[in-house]
């Protein structure tokens, strides 16, 4: 009698866990499709242009005496340049799919 009670509790729990795991895996494959396809994920030229605009804005703010805002603009520009470098490095390091 004890084994049937345990089976009634364990089997639905295992089934629920399997269904949840299947849903998570199916969701991951659906969202990973575009990124894994090798498409362009960021525009390096736009990132560099935005960084240049932020640096120009920081210089203007510095001339006007707004040093705190200028530092923030410089940090945003540095973050944009870092992201552009990461994108460029990722493009350089990526390999074509096997068989091409």
CSV table of C-alpha atoms in Angstrom, one decimal:
chain,number,residue,atom,x,y,z
A,1,UNK,CA,0.0,0.0,0.0
A,2,UNK,CA,2.8,2.4,0.8
A,3,UNK,CA,4.5,2.0,-2.6
A,4,UNK,CA,1.3,3.0,-4.5
A,5,UNK,CA,0.9,6.1,-2.4
A,6,UNK,CA,4.6,7.1,-3.1
A,7,UNK,CA,4.1,6.4,-6.8
A,8,UNK,CA,1.0,8.6,-6.9
A,9,UNK,CA,3.0,11.5,-5.5
A,10,UNK,CA,6.3,11.0,-7.3
A,11,UNK,CA,5.1,10.2,-10.9
A,12,UNK,CA,3.0,13.5,-11.3
A,13,UNK,CA,6.0,15.4,-9.9
A,14,UNK,CA,8.3,13.8,-12.4
A,15,UNK,CA,5.9,14.4,-15.2
A,16,UNK,CA,5.5,18.1,-14.2
A,17,UNK,CA,9.3,18.5,-14.0
A,18,UNK,CA,9.8,16.9,-17.4
A,19,UNK,CA,7.1,19.2,-19.0
A,20,UNK,CA,8.6,22.3,-17.4
A,21,UNK,CA,12.1,21.3,-18.6
A,22,UNK,CA,10.8,20.7,-22.1
A,23,UNK,CA,9.1,24.1,-22.2
A,24,UNK,CA,12.3,25.8,-21.0
A,25,UNK,CA,14.4,24.0,-23.6
A,26,UNK,CA,12.0,24.8,-26.4
A,27,UNK,CA,11.9,28.4,-25.3
A,28,UNK,CA,15.7,28.6,-25.3
A,29,UNK,CA,16.1,27.2,-28.8
A,30,UNK,CA,13.4,29.6,-30.2
A,31,UNK,CA,15.1,32.7,-28.7
A,32,UNK,CA,18.7,31.5,-29.5
A,33,UNK,CA,17.9,31.2,-33.2
A,34,UNK,CA,18.5,34.8,-34.4
A,35,UNK,CA,21.7,35.3,-32.3
A,36,UNK,CA,23.1,31.9,-33.3
A,37,UNK,CA,22.4,32.5,-37.0
A,38,UNK,CA,25.4,34.8,-37.3
A,39,UNK,CA,23.5,38.0,-38.1
A,40,UNK,CA,24.7,41.4,-37.1
A,41,UNK,CA,23.9,42.1,-33.5
A,42,UNK,CA,25.3,45.6,-33.2
A,43,UNK,CA,26.2,48.5,-35.6
A,44,UNK,CA,29.9,49.3,-34.9
A,45,UNK,CA,29.8,52.5,-37.0
A,46,UNK,CA,26.8,53.8,-35.2
A,47,UNK,CA,28.3,53.0,-31.8
A,48,UNK,CA,31.5,54.9,-32.7
A,49,UNK,CA,29.5,57.8,-34.0
A,50,UNK,CA,27.5,58.0,-30.8
A,51,UNK,CA,30.6,57.9,-28.8
A,52,UNK,CA,32.1,60.7,-30.8
A,53,UNK,CA,28.9,62.8,-30.2
A,54,UNK,CA,29.1,62.1,-26.5
A,55,UNK,CA,32.8,63.2,-26.4
A,56,UNK,CA,31.9,66.4,-28.3
A,57,UNK,CA,29.0,67.0,-25.9
A,58,UNK,CA,31.4,66.4,-22.9
A,59,UNK,CA,33.9,69.0,-24.3
A,60,UNK,CA,31.1,71.5,-24.7
A,61,UNK,CA,29.8,70.9,-21.2
A,62,UNK,CA,33.4,71.3,-19.9
A,63,UNK,CA,33.7,74.6,-21.6
A,64,UNK,CA,30.5,75.8,-20.1
A,65,UNK,CA,31.7,74.7,-16.6
A,66,UNK,CA,29.4,71.7,-16.0
A,67,UNK,CA,32.1,69.3,-15.0
A,68,UNK,CA,29.8,66.7,-13.4
A,69,UNK,CA,27.7,66.3,-16.6
A,70,UNK,CA,30.9,66.3,-18.7
A,71,UNK,CA,32.3,63.4,-16.7
A,72,UNK,CA,29.0,61.5,-17.1
A,73,UNK,CA,29.1,62.2,-20.9
A,74,UNK,CA,32.7,61.0,-21.0
A,75,UNK,CA,31.8,57.8,-19.2
A,76,UNK,CA,28.9,57.2,-21.6
A,77,UNK,CA,31.3,57.7,-24.5
A,78,UNK,CA,33.8,55.3,-23.0
A,79,UNK,CA,31.1,52.7,-22.5
A,80,UNK,CA,30.0,53.1,-26.2
A,81,UNK,CA,33.6,52.7,-27.4
A,82,UNK,CA,34.0,49.6,-25.2
A,83,UNK,CA,30.9,48.1,-26.7
A,84,UNK,CA,32.0,48.9,-30.2
A,85,UNK,CA,35.4,47.2,-29.5
A,86,UNK,CA,33.6,44.2,-28.1
A,87,UNK,CA,31.4,43.9,-31.2
A,88,UNK,CA,34.5,44.3,-33.5
A,89,UNK,CA,36.4,41.6,-31.5
A,90,UNK,CA,33.4,39.3,-31.6
A,91,UNK,CA,33.1,39.7,-35.4
A,92,UNK,CA,36.8,39.0,-35.8
A,93,UNK,CA,36.8,36.0,-33.6
A,94,UNK,CA,33.7,34.3,-34.9
A,95,UNK,CA,34.2,31.4,-37.2
A,96,UNK,CA,32.0,30.4,-40.1
A,97,UNK,CA,29.7,27.4,-39.6
A,98,UNK,CA,31.3,24.0,-40.1
A,99,UNK,CA,31.3,22.9,-43.7
A,100,UNK,CA,31.5,26.3,-45.3
